[in-house]
Short mmCIF file of C-alpha atoms in Angstrom, two decimals:
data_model
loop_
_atom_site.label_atom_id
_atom_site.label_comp_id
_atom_site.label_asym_id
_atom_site.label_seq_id
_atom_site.Cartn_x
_atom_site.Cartn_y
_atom_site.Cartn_z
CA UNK C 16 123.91 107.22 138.78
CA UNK C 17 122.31 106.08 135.50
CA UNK C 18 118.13 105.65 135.83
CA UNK C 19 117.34 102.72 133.55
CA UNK C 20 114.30 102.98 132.32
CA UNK C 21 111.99 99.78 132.65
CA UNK C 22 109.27 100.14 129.90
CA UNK C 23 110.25 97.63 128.23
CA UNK C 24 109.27 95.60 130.59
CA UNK C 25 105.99 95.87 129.58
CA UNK C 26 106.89 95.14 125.80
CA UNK C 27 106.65 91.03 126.06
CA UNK C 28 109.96 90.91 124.21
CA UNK C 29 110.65 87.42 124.53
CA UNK C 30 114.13 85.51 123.81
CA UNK C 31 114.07 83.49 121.04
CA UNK C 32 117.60 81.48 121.86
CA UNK C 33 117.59 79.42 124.44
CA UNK C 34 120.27 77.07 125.78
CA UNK C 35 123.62 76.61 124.45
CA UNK C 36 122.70 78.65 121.19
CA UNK C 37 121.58 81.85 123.68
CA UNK C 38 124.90 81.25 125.75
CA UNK C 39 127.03 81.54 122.51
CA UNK C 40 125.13 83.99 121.72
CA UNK C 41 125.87 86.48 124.68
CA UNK C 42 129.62 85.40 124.56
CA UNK C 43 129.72 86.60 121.17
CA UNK C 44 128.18 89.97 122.22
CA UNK C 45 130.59 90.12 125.41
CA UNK C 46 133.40 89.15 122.95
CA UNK C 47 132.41 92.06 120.43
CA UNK C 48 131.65 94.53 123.13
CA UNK C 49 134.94 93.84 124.74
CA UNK C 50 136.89 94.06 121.31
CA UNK C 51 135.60 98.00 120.41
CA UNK C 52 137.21 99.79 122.55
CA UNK C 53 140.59 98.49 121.44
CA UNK C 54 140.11 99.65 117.97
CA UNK C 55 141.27 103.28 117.82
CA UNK C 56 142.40 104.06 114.37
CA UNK C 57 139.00 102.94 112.85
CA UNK C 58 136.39 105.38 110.94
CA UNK C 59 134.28 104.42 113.30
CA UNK C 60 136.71 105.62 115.83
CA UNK C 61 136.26 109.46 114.62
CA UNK C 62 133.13 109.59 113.03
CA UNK C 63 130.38 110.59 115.19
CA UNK C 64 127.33 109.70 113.18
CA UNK C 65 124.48 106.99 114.04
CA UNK C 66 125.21 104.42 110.63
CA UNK C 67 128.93 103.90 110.85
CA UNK C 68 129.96 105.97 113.82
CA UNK C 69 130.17 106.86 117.79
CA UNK C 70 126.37 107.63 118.03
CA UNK C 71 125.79 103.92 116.99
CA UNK C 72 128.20 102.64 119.14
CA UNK C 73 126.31 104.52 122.44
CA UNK C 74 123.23 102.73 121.01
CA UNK C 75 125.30 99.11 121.74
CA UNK C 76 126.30 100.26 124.79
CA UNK C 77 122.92 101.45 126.09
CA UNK C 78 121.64 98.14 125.11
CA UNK C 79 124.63 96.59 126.98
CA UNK C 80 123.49 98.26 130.27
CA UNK C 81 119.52 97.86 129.56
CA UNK C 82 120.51 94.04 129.93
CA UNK C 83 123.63 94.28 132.31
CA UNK C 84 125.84 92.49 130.20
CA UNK C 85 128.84 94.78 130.53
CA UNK C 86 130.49 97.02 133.68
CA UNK C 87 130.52 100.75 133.06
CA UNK C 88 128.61 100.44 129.59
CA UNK C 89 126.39 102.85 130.68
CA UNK C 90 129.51 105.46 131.39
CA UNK C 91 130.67 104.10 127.68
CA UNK C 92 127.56 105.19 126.00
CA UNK C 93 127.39 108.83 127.57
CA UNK C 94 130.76 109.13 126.59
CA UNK C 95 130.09 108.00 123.04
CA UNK C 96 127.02 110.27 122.84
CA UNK C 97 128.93 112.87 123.75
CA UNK C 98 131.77 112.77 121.84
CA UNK C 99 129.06 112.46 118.63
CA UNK C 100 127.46 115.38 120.36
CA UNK C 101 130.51 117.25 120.61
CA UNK C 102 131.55 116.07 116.97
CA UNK C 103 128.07 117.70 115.84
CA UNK C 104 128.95 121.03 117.48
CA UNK C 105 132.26 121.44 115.72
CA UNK C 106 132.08 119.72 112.51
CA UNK C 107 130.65 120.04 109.56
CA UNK C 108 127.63 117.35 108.85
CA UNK C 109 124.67 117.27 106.60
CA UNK C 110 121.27 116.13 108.10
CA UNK C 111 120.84 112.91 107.30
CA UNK C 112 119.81 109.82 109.57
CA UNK C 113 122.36 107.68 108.98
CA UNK C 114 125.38 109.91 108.37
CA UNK C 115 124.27 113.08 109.99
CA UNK C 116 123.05 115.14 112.96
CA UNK C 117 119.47 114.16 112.84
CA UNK C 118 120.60 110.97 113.74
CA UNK C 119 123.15 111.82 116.33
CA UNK C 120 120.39 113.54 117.71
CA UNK C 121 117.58 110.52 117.37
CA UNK C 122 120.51 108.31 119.54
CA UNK C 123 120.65 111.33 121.92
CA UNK C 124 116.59 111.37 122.29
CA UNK C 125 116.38 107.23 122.20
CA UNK C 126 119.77 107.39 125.19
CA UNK C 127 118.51 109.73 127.36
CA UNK C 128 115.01 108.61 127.69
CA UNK C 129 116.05 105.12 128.28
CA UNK C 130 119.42 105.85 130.60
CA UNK C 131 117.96 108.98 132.46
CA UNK C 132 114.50 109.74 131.69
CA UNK C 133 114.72 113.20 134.03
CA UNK C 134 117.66 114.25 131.98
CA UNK C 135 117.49 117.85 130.28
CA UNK C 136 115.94 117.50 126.70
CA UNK C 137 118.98 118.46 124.39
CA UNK C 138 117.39 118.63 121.10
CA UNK C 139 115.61 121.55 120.90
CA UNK C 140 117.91 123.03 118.53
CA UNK C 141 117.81 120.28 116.78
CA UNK C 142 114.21 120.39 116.05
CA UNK C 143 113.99 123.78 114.84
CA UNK C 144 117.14 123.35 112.47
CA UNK C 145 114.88 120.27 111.06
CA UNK C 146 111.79 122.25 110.70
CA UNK C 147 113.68 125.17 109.06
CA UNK C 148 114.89 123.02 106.70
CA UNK C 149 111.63 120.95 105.63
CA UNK C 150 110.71 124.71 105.72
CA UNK C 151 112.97 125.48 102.66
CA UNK C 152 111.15 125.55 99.27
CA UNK C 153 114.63 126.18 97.48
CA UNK C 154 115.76 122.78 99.36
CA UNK C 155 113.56 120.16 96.97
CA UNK C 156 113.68 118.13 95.53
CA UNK C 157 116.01 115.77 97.45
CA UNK C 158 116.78 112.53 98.46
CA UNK C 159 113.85 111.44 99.79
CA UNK C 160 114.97 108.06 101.30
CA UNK C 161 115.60 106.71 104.46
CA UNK C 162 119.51 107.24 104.74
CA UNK C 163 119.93 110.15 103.46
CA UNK C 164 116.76 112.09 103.02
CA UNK C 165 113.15 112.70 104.19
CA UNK C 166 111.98 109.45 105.86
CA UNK C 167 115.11 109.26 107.65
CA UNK C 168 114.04 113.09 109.11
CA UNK C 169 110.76 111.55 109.87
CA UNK C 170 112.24 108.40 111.74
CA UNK C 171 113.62 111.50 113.79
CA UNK C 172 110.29 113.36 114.05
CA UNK C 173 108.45 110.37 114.91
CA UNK C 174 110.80 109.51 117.72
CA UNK C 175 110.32 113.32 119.44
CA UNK C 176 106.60 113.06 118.93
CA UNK C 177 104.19 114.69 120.40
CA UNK C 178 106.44 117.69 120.64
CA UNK C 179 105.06 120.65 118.77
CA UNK C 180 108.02 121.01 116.49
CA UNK C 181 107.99 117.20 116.03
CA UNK C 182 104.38 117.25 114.62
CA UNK C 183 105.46 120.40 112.83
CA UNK C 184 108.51 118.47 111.21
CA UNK C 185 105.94 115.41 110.31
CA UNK C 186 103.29 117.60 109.09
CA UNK C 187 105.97 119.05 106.37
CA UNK C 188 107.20 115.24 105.47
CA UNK C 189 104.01 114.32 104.75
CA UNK C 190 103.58 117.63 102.62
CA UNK C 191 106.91 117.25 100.62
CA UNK C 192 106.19 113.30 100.26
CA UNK C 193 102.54 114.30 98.67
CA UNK C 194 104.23 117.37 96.61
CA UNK C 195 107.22 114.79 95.01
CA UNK C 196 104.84 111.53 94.50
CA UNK C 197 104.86 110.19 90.97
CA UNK C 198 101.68 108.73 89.72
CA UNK C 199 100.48 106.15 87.23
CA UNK C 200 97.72 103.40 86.99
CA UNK C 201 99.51 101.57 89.33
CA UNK C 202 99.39 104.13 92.43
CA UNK C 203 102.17 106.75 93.16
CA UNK C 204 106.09 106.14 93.63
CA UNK C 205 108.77 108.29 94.33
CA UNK C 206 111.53 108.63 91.64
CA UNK C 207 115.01 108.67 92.32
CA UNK C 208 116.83 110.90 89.68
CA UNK C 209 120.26 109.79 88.40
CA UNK C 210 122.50 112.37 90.66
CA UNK C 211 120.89 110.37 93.39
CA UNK C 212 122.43 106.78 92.17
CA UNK C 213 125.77 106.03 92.96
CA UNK C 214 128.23 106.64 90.42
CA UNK C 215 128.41 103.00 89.13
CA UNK C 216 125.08 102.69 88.43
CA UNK C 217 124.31 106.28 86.50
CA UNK C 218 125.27 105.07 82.92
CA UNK C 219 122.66 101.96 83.14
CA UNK C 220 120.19 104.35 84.25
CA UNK C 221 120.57 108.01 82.62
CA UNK C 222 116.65 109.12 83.85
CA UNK C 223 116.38 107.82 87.27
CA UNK C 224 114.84 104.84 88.53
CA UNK C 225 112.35 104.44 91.57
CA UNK C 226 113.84 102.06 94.22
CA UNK C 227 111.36 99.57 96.35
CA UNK C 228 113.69 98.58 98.98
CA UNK C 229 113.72 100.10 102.29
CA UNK C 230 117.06 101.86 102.79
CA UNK C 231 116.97 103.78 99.61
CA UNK C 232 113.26 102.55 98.37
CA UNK C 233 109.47 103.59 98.63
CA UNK C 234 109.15 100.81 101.11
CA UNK C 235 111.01 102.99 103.86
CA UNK C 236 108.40 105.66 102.93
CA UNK C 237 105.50 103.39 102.99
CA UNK C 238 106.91 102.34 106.83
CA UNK C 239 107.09 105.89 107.66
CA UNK C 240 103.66 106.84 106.60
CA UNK C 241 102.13 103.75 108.20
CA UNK C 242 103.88 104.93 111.97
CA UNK C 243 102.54 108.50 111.18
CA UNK C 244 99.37 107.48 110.24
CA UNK C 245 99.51 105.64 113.70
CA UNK C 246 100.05 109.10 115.34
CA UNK C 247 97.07 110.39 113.60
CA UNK C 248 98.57 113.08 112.12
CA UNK C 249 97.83 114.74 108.31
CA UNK C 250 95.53 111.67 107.73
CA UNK C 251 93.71 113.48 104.95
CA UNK C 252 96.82 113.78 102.96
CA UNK C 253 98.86 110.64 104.81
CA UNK C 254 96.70 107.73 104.21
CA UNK C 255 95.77 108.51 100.63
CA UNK C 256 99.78 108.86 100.49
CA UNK C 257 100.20 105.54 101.91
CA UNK C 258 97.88 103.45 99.96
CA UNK C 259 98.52 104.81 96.70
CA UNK C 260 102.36 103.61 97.46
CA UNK C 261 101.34 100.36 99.07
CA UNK C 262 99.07 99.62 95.96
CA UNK C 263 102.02 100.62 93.69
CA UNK C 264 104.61 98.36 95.59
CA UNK C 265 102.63 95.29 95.67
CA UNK C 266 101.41 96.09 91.90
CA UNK C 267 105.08 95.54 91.06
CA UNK C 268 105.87 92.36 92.43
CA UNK C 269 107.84 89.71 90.10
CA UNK C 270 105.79 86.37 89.81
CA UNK C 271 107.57 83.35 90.42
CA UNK C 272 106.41 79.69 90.87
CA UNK C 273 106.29 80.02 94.74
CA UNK C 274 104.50 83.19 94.93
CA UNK C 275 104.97 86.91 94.28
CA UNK C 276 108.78 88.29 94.82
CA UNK C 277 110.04 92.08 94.69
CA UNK C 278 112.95 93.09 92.25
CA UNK C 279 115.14 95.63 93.34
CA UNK C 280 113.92 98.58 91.22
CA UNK C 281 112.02 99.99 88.47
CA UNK C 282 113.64 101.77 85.65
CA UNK C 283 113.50 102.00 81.87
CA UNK C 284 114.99 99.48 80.18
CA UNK C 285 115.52 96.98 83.47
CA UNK C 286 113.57 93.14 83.37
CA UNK C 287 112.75 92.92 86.63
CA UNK C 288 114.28 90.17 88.63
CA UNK C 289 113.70 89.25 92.60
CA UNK C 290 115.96 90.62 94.55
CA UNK C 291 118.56 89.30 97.03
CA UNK C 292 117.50 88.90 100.71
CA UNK C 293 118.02 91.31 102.93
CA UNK C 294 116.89 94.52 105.31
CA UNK C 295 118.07 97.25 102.73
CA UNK C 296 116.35 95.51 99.59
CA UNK C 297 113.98 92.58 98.89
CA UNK C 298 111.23 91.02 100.53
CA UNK C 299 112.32 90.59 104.49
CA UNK C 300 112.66 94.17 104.58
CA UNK C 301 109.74 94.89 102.30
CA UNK C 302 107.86 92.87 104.57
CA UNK C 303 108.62 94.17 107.51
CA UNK C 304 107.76 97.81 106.30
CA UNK C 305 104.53 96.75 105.31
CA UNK C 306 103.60 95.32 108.03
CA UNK C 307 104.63 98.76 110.08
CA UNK C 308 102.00 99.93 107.49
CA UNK C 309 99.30 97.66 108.04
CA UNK C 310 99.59 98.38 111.44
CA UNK C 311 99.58 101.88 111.75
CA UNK C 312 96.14 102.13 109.91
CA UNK C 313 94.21 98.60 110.93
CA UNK C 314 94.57 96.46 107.69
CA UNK C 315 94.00 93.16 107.51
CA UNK C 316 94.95 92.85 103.89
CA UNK C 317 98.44 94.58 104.35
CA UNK C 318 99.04 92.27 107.02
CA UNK C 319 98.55 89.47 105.71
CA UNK C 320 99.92 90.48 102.88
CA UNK C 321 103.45 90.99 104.84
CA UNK C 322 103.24 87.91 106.73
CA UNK C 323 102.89 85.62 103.25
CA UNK C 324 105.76 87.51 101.89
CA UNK C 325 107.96 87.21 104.64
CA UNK C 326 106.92 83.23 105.18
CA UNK C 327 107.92 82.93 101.38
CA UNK C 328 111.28 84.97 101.70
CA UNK C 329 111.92 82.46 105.14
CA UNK C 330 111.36 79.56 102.94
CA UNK C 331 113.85 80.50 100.23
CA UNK C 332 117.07 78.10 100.07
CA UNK C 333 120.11 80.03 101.89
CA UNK C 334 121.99 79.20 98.70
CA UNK C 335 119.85 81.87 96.77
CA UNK C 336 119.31 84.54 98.78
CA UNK C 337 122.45 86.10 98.35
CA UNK C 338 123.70 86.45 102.06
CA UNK C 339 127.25 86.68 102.30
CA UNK C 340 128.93 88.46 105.02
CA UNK C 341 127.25 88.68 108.90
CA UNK C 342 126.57 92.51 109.00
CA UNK C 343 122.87 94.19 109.40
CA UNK C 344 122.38 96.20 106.23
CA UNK C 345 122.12 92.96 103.46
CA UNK C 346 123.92 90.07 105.55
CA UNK C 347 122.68 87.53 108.32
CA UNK C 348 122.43 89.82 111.23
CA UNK C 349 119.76 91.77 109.13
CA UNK C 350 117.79 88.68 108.40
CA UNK C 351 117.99 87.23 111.79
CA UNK C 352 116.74 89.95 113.11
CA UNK C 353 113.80 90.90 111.10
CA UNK C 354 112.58 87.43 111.24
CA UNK C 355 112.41 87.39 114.75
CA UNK C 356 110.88 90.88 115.16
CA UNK C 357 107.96 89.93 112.25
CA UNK C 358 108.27 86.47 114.55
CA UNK C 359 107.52 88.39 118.03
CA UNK C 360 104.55 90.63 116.18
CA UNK C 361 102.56 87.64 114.77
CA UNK C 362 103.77 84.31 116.28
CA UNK C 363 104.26 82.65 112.60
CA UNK C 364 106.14 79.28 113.41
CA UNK C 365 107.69 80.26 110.07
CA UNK C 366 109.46 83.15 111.36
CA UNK C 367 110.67 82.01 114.25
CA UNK C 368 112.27 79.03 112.79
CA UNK C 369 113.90 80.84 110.36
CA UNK C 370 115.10 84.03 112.49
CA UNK C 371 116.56 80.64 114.92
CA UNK C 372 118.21 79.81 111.46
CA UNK C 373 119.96 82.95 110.51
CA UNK C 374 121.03 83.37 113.90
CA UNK C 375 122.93 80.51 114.07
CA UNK C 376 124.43 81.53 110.52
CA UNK C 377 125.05 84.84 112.62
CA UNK C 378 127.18 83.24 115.31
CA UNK C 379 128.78 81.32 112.26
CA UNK C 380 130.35 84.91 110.79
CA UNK C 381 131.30 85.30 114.27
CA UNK C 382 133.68 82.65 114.63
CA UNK C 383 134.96 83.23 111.13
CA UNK C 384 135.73 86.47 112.46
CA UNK C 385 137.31 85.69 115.81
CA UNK C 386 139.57 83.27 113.57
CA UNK C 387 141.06 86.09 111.80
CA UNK C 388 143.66 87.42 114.68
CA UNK C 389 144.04 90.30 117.39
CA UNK C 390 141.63 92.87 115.48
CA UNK C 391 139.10 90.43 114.33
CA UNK C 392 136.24 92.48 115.47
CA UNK C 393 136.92 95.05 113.14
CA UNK C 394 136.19 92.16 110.41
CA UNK C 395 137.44 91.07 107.05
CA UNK C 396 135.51 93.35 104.09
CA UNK C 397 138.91 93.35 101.90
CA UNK C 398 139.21 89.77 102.07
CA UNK C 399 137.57 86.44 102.51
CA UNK C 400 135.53 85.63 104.15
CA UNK C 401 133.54 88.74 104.47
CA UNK C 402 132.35 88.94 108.08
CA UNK C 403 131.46 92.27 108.11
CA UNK C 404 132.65 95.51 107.83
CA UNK C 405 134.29 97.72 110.54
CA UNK C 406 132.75 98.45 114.24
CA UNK C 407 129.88 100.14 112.91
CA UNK C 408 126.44 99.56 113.41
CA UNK C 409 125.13 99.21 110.00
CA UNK C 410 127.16 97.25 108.39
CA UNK C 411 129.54 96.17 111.40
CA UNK C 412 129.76 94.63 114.46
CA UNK C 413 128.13 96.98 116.71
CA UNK C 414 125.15 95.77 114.54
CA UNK C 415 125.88 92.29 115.06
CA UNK C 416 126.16 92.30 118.98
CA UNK C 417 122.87 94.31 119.25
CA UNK C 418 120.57 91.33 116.88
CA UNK C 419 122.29 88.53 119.21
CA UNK C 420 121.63 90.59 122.06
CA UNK C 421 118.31 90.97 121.21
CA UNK C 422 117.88 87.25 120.74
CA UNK C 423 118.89 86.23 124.26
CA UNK C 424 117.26 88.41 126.60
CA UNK C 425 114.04 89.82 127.43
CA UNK C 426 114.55 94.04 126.14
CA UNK C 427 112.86 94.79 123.32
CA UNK C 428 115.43 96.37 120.67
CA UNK C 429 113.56 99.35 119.81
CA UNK C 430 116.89 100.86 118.70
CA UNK C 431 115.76 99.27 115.36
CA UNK C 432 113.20 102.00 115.09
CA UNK C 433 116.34 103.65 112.91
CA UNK C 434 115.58 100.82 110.47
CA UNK C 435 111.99 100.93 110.21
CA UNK C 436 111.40 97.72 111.59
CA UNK C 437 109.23 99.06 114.51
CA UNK C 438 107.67 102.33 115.55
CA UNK C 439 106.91 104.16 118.23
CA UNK C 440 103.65 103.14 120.31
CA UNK C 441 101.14 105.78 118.92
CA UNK C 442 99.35 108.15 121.71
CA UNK C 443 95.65 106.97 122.28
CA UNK C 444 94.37 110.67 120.96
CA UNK C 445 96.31 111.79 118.79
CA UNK C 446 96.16 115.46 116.56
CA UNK C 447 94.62 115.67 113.44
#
């Protein structure tokens, strides 16, 4: 029988719907979590990665059992895992977060711990094909993002801390970070060379351009350093890492008549312009990671920092910033639900209104969806309106279910650890 883990008990993760808003709410996540298993023939169906495959999908249906929304979701989320486990063991994957088997494996750790915390640890192997790798010197440079490259394998090592290994694997992060860090009078950056930018984009930018969003940007890395500063771990190379980065971000902030805004990028040749809102670029994500930051290491500054740009981001007319489909990655989902996380962490009225707001706009995509006949949940990317795309969790409606879930009940949705929008609760002594 399936343990459930009650620690989050203790978190204080408070609904932020209430009434007949929180009871659409958990229909819509019924509806959705109904829907999935229906759709066979889906990506998502066969692909056993975290991002846009079964490994995401156990994450839903962990969070379905945490909160007891669903019969059997619990048996539906070992079965996912495994499959994805199974998938790893046969198949050929790289080791990325969001596409690979470090994040198959960060589901498995995240699953287990919550669904059966006496279960046998199964990543082992994992760890010491991770630390082998960061071991490489023939392997870097590489991406060094949050997707597809370092800080995603540090989301991973931060989730298995304080294993040996695990502070191994961190220990070499924060040495490749340091070794691949840019600097100029602004701070230090990490570049992202043109065989790095999708195909599209490599003609505007020949040399590379350095990214400040958080899916592909130096805010996921700032994130990351602020939770592994929070361990304690490498500070004499970590927190000089992190505020050289943090000093560089906020020194390249586009001024506007309501306050500072972040573009999307900085590259030869490109006028800097603020950037849409969303989790994977602009200033809700950007936010979020630097409040992670400021928290990790104890500044006030940061902080209040983040919380200004993330009240100034909440005020911005919905007509401008750019929102138009209901998925996680760049649509209202994403928004909702880093509002209401920066909402829970500092009680800004601001952020709670607003995460109410996108919310609604959430359950709004929802319906559009629902109208569009028997396989609705998969949603409508190839046509409009956009809802959102596939069953996935990133961009899907696996990711949708788990911010409305989120909103109407009491578990705290550390599953959005993957995203950098929370970290793991540091140890009170921690290794140097």
């Amino acid at each position: 029988m399936t343990k459930l883990d009650n620690a989050s008990a203790e978190s204080c993760w408070r609904p932020i719907l209430s009434g007949t808003t929180a009871e659409q709410a958990l229909q819509a996540v019924d509806a959705i979590a109904e829907s999935i298993p229906s759709i066979t023939s889906l990506p998502a169906g066969r692909d056993p990665s975290l991002g846009r495959g079964k490994a995401g999908l156990a994450l839903l249906y962990t969070w379905l059992a945490r909160t007891r929304r669903m019969p059997q979701a619990d048996v539906l989320a070992w079965q996912c895992l495994d499959e994805a486990i199974e998938a790893v063991s046969t198949q050929a994957m790289n080791a990325s977060l969001y596409g690979g088997f470090s994040g198959v494996a960060w589901a498995a750790e995240l699953i287990d711990r919550l669904l059966d915390p006496d279960a046998e640890d199964r990543n082992e192997a994992v760890d010491d094909a991770l630390l082998r790798l960061l071991s490489r010197p023939d392997h870097w440079p590489a991406p060094y993002d949050l997707v597809e490259g370092l800080t995603g394998f540090g989301v991973y090592a931060l989730q298995r801390y304080p294993r040996p290994v695990a502070i191994e694997c961190l220990r070499r992060v924060v040495k490749l970070l340091h070794e691949h860090a840019q600097h100029d009078e602004h701070g230090l950056y990490w570049w992202t060379p043109p065989t790095e930018i999708h195909e599209e984009w490599r003609k505007r930018y020949p040399s590379g351009r350095a990214d400040l969003g958080v899916a592909h940007g130096v805010a996921g890395a700032i994130a990351l350093l602020g939770g592994i500063c929070g361990t304690g771990i490498e500070q004499a190379t970590a927190r000089p890492l992190l505020e050289g980065a943090v000093r560089w971000l906020l020194a390249h902030s586009v001024a506007t008549e309501k306050g500072p805004t972040f573009p999307l990028w900085v590259a030869p040749g490109f006028k800097p312009y603020p950037a849409r809102c969303a989790w994977c670029y602009g200033d809700p994500g950007i936010a979020a990671a630097l409040l992670l930051a400021a928290r990790g290491v104890g500044d006030a500054d940061w902080e209040q920092a983040a919380v200004a740009l993330a009240c100034r981001a909440a005020e911005r007319p919905a007509s401008e910033t750019g929102v138009v489909n209901g998925g996680f990655c760049h649509g209202a989902a994403g928004l909702a639900h880093i509002y209401n996380r920066l909402y829970q962490a500092t009680g800004e009225p601001t952020l709670g209104r607003t995460a109410v707001y996108w919310l609604e706009r959430t359950l709004d995509f929802y319906r559009l969806a629902r109208d569009n006949g028997d396989a609705w949940v998969q949603g409508s990317w190839d046509q409009k309106p956009w809802t959102w795309t596939g069953i996935e969790l990133v961009e899907g409606a696996a990711g949708v279910a788990l911010v409305l879930l989120a909103a109407a009940t009491s578990v705290e949705p550390i599953w959005d650890r993957m995203f950098l929008v929370s970290a793991p609760k540091p140890l009170t002594t921690a290794p140097a």
